[in-house]
Coordinates of C-alpha atoms and ligand atoms in Angstrom, one line a residue:
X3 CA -58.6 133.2 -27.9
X4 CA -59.7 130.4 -25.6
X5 CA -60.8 132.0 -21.7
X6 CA -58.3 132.1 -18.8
X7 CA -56.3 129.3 -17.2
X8 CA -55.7 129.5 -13.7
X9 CA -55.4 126.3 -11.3
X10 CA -54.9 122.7 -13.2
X11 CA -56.5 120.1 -11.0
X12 CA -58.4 118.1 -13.1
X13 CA -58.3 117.2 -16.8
X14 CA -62.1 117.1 -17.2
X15 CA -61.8 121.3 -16.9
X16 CA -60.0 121.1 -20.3
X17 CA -61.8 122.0 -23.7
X18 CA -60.9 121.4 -27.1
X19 CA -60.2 125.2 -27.6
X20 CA -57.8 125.4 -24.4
X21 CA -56.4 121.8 -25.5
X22 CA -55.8 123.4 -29.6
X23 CA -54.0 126.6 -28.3
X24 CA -51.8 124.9 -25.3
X25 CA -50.8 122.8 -28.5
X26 CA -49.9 125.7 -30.6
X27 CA -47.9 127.2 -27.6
X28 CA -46.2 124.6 -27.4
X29 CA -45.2 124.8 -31.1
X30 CA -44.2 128.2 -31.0
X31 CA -42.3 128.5 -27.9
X32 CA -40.2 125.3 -29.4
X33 CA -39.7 127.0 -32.0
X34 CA -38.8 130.2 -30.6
X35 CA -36.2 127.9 -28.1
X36 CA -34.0 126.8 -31.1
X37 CA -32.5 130.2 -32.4
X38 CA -30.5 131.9 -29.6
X39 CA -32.4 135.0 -29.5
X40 CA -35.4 133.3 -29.3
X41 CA -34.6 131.5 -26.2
X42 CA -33.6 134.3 -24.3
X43 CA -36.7 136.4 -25.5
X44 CA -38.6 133.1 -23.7
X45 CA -36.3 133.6 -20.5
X46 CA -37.7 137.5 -19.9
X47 CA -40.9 136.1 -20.4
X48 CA -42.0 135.2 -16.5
X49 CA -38.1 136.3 -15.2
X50 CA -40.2 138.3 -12.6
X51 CA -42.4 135.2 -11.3
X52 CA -41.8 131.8 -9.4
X53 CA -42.5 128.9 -8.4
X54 CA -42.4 126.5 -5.5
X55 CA -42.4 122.5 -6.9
X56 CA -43.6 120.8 -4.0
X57 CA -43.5 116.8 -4.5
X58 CA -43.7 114.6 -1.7
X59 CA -43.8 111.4 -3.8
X60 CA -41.3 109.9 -6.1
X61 CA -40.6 112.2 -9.3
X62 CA -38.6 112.2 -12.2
X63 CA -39.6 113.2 -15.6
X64 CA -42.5 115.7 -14.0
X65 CA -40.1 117.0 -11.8
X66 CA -37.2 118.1 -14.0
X67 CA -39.7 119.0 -16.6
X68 CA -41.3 121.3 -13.9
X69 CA -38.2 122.2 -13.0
X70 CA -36.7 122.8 -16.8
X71 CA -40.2 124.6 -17.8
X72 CA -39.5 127.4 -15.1
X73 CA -35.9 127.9 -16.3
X74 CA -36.5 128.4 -19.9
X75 CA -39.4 131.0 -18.8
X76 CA -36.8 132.6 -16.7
X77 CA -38.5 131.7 -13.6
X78 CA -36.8 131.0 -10.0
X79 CA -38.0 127.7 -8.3
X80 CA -37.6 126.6 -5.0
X81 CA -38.8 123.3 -4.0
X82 CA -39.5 120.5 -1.1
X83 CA -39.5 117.0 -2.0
X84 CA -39.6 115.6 1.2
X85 CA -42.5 116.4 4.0
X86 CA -39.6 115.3 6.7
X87 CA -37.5 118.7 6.2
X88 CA -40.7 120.4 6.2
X89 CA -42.7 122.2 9.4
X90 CA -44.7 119.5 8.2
X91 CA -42.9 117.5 10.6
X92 CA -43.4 119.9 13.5
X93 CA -47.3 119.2 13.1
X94 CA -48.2 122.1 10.6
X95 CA -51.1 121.3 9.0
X96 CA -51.2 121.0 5.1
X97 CA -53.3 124.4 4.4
X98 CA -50.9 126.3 6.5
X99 CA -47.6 124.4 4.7
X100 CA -49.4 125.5 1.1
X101 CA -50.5 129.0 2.8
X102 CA -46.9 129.6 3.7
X103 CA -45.7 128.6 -0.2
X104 CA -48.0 131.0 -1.4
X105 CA -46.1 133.4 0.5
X106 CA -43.3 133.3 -1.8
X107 CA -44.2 132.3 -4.8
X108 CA -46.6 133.0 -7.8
X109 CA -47.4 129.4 -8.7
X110 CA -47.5 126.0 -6.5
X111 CA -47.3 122.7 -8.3
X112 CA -47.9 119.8 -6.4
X113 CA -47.7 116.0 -7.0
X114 CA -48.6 114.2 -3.5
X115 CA -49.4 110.2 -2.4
X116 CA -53.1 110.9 -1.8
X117 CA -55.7 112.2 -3.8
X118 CA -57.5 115.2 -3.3
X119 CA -55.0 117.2 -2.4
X120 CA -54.8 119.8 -5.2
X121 CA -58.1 120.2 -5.5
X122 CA -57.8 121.2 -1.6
X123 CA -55.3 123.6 -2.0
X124 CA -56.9 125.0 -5.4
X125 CA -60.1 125.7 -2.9
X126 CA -57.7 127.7 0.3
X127 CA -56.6 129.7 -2.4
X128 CA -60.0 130.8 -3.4
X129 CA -60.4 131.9 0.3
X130 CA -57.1 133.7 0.8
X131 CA -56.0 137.1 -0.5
X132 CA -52.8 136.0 -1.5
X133 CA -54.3 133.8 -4.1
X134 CA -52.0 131.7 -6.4
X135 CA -52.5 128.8 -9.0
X136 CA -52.1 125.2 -8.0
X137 CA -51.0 122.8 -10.6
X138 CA -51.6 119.1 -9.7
X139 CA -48.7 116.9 -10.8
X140 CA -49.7 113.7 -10.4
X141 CA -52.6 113.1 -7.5
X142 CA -51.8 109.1 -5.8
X143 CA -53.8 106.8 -7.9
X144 CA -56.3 109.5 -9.3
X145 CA -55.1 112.1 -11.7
X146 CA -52.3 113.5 -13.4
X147 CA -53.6 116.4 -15.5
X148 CA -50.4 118.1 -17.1
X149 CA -49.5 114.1 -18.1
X150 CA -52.5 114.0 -20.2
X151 CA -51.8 117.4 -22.1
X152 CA -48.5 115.9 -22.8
X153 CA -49.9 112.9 -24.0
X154 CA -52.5 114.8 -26.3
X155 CA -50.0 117.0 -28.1
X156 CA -47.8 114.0 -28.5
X157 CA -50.7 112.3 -30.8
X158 CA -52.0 114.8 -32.2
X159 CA -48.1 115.5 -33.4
X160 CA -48.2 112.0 -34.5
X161 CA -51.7 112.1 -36.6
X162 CA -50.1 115.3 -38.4
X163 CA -51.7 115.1 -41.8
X164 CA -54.2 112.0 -41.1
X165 CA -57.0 114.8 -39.0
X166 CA -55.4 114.6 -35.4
X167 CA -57.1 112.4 -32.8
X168 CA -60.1 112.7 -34.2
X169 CA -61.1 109.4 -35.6
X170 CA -58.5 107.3 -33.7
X171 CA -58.3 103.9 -32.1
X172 CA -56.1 104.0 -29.0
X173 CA -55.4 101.0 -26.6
X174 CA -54.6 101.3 -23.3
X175 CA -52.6 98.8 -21.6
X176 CA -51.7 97.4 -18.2
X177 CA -52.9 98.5 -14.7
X178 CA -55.5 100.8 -16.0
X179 CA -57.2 100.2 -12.4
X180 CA -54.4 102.3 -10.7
X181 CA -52.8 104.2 -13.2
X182 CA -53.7 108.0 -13.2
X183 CA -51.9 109.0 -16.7
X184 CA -54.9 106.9 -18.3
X185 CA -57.5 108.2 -16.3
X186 CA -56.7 111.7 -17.2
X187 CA -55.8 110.9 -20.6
X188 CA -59.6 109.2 -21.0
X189 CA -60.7 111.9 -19.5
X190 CA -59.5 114.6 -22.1
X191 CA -61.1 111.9 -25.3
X192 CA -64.6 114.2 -24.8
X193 CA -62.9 116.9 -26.7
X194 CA -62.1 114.6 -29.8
X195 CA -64.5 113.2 -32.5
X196 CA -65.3 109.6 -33.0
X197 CA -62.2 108.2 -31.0
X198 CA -62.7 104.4 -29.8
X199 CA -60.9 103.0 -26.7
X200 CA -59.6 99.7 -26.1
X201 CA -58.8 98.9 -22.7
X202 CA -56.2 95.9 -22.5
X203 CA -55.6 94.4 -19.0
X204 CA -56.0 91.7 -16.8
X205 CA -59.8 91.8 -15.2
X206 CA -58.2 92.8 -12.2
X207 CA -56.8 95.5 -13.4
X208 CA -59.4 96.6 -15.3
X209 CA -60.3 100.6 -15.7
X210 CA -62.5 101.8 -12.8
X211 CA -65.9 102.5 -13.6
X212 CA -66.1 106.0 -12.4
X213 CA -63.8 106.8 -16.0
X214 CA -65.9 104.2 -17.5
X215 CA -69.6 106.0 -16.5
X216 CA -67.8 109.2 -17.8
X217 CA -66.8 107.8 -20.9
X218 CA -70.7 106.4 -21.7
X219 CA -71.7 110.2 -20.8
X220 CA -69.6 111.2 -23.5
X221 CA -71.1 108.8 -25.9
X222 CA -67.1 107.3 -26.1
X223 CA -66.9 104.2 -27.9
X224 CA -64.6 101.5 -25.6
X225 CA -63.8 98.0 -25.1
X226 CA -62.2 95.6 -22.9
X227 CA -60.0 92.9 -23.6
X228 CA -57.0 90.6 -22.5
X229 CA -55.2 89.4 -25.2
X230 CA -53.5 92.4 -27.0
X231 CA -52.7 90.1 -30.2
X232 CA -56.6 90.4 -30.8
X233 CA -56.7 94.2 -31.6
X234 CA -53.3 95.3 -32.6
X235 CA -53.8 95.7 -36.2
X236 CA -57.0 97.9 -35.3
X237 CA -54.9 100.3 -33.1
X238 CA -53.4 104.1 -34.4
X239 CA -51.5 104.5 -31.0
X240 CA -51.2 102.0 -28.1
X241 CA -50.5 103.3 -24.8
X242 CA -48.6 101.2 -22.8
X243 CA -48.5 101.1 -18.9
X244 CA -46.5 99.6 -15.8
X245 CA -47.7 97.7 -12.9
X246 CA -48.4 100.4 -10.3
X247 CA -47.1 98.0 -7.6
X248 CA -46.1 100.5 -4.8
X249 CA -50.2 100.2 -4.3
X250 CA -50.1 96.8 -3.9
X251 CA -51.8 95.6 -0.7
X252 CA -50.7 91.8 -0.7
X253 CA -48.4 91.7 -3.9
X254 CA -51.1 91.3 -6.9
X255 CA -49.3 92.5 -9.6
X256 CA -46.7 89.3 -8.9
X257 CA -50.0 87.6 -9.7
X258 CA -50.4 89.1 -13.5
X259 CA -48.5 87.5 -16.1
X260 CA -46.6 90.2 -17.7
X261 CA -46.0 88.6 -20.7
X262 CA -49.2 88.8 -22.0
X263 CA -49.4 92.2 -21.3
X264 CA -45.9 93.8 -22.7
X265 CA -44.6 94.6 -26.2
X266 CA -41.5 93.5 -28.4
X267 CA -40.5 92.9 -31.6
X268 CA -43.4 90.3 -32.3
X269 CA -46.1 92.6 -31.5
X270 CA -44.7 95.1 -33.0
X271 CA -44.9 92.9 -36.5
X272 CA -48.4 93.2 -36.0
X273 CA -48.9 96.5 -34.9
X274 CA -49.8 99.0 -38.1
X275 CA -47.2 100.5 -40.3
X276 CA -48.7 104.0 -39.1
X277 CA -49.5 103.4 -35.6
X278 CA -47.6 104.6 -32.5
X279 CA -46.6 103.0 -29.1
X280 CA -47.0 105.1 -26.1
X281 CA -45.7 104.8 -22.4
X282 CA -45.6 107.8 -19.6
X283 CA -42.4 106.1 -17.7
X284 CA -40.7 104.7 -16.0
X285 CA -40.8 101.7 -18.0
X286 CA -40.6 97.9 -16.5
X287 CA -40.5 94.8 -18.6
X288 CA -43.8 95.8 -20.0
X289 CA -41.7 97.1 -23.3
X290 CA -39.0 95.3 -24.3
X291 CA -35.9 98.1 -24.7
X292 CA -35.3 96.2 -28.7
X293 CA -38.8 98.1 -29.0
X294 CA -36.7 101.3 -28.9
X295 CA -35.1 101.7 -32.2
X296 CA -38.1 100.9 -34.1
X297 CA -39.8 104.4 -35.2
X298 CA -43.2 103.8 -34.3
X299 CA -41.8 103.6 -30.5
X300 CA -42.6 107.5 -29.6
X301 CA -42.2 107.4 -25.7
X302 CA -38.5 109.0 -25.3
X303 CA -40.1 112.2 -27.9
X304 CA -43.1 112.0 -25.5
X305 CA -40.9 112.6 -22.3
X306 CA -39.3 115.7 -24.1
X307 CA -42.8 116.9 -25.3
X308 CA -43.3 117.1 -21.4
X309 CA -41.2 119.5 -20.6
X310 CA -42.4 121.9 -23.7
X311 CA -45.9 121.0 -22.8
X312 CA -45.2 122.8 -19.2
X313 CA -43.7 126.1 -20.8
X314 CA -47.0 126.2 -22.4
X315 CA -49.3 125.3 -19.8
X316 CA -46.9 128.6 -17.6
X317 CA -47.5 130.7 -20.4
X318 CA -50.7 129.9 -20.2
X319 CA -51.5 130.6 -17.1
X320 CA -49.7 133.6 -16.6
X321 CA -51.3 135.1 -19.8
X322 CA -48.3 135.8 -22.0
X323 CA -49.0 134.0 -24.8
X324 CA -49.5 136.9 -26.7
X325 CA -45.7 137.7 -26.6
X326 CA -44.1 134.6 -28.1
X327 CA -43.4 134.8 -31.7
X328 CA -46.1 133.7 -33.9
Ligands
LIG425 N1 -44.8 108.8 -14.3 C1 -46.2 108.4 -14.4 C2 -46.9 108.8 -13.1 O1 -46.3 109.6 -12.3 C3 -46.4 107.0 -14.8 C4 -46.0 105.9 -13.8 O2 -45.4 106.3 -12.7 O3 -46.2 104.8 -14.1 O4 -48.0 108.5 -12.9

């Protein structure tokens, strides 16, 4: 068995051995969630723990996957999602808001505007006696750890029987300058053999080179480019992005031409019979919706991996792996 799990702050932390048995987790607790019994066996599992979702910027999918995780683990949640009906309003500071959740409640997960953040209240709970995990859920333009698992068991589920990641091509498309699901995700490839990254985007949006001075450490084959037609056929999986234009400072992503940066039914002719198209969503035009019926198109399975993704990553952390079914 792999060693502990406690906070989640930054994909780097992960290795392959954590990354293999959050996968099987996954599996089993699935598995266990389909017959009756089973998925009341999962809701004794943490019935005694819970959990405060705290998300003070926009949310969906992580939220109600958060929010779904808990429930099938038996866990109570409470949650803010807005600082304004917090005592954040009446000038408490942030360590005494997240000192106050940790009050209450045996795990904090947190997805805030600016970076940093979870890593900050990872390091007061190392200080306090009272001390509870912190899971970042998405960190402003920076990280977005539990995204990245998700994205990992979602290809190694679609290389089954062609050796997992290892060995892959995977393109990355879009704003790869502001868009944290591919920096984590790059930042989990260390733990796979001979993968190659293509980075598609407009030079402007081009992947930071903090990711890409981590990527040489790793001796991580990647390339840039800005015409996707040019390496489609050499792709297993292409991970598609959207403009992250609530960053925009004087409206640059109206600048990009989308076009050339988007999938439909013409890319998709040339995309391999074996290959997969990825997208953390919310989608905008960059897929075209006629992409969803094809079955190479795994984003909606993706979303759902999410949530299962999270029961593993509770189990985890609370150690109770060892009482699923095998
Ligand atoms: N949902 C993902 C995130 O929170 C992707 C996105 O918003 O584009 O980063």
């Amino acid at each position: 068995m792999s060693s502990e799990l406690f906070h989640v702050i930054e994909p780097r932390a992960f290795n392959r051995e954590l990354l293999d048995e959050l996968c099987d987790i996954t599996d089993r607790a699935r598995a266990m969630a389909k017959e009756r019994d089973g998925a009341i066996a999962l809701q004794q599992l943490l019935a005694d723990k819970r959990a405060m979702l705290y998300f003070t910027q926009a949310s969906t999918r992580t939220f109600l996957s958060f929010n779904n995780a808990c429930h099938i683990l038996g866990m109570g949640t409470s949650e803010i999602r807005d600082p304004a009906i917090s005592s954040e309003i009446k000038g408490e500071s942030f360590d005494d808001s997240i000192r106050t959740f940790s009050s209450y409640v045996d795990v904090i997960v947190m997805r805030t505007p600016e970076r940093g953040l979870a890593g900050r209240a990872a390091a007061l709970m190392d200080r306090i006696p009272r001390r509870v995990p912190i899971i970042n859920a998405g960190s402003g333009p920076d990280q977005h750890p539990t995204q990245a698992l998700l994205d990992i068991y979602t290809l190694e589920h679609s290389f089954i029987g062609r050796g997992g990641i290892d060995g892959k091509t995977i393109g990355m498309m879009g704003d790869l300058r502001r868009g944290r699901t591919v920096r984590s995700l790059c930042q989990l490839m260390k733990n796979y053999h001979d993968v190659k990254l293509v980075f598609i985007s407009p030079p402007s949006f081009a992947m930071r080179n903090d990711i890409k001075k981590q990527l040489a450490q790793h001796k991580i084959d990647f390339t840039e480019t800005q015409t996707l037609d040019d390496v489609l056929s050499d792709l297993d999986a292409l991970y598609v992005t959207r403009m992250q234009s609530e960053w925009d400072v004087d409206g640059e992503s109206l600048k990009i031409n989308l076009g050339e940066f988007s999938i439909g039914p013409a890319e998709m002719q040339l995309l391999r019979e074996d290959a997969v198209v990825m997208h953390p969503l919310p989608r905008g035009p960059e897929i075209d919706p006629a992409v969803d019926d094809d079955s190479r198109a795994v984003y909606w399975r993706q979303e759902r991996n999410g949530m299962w993704m999270r029961v593993a990553l509770l189990i985890k952390i609370f150690g109770v792996e060892a009482q699923l079914a095998s």
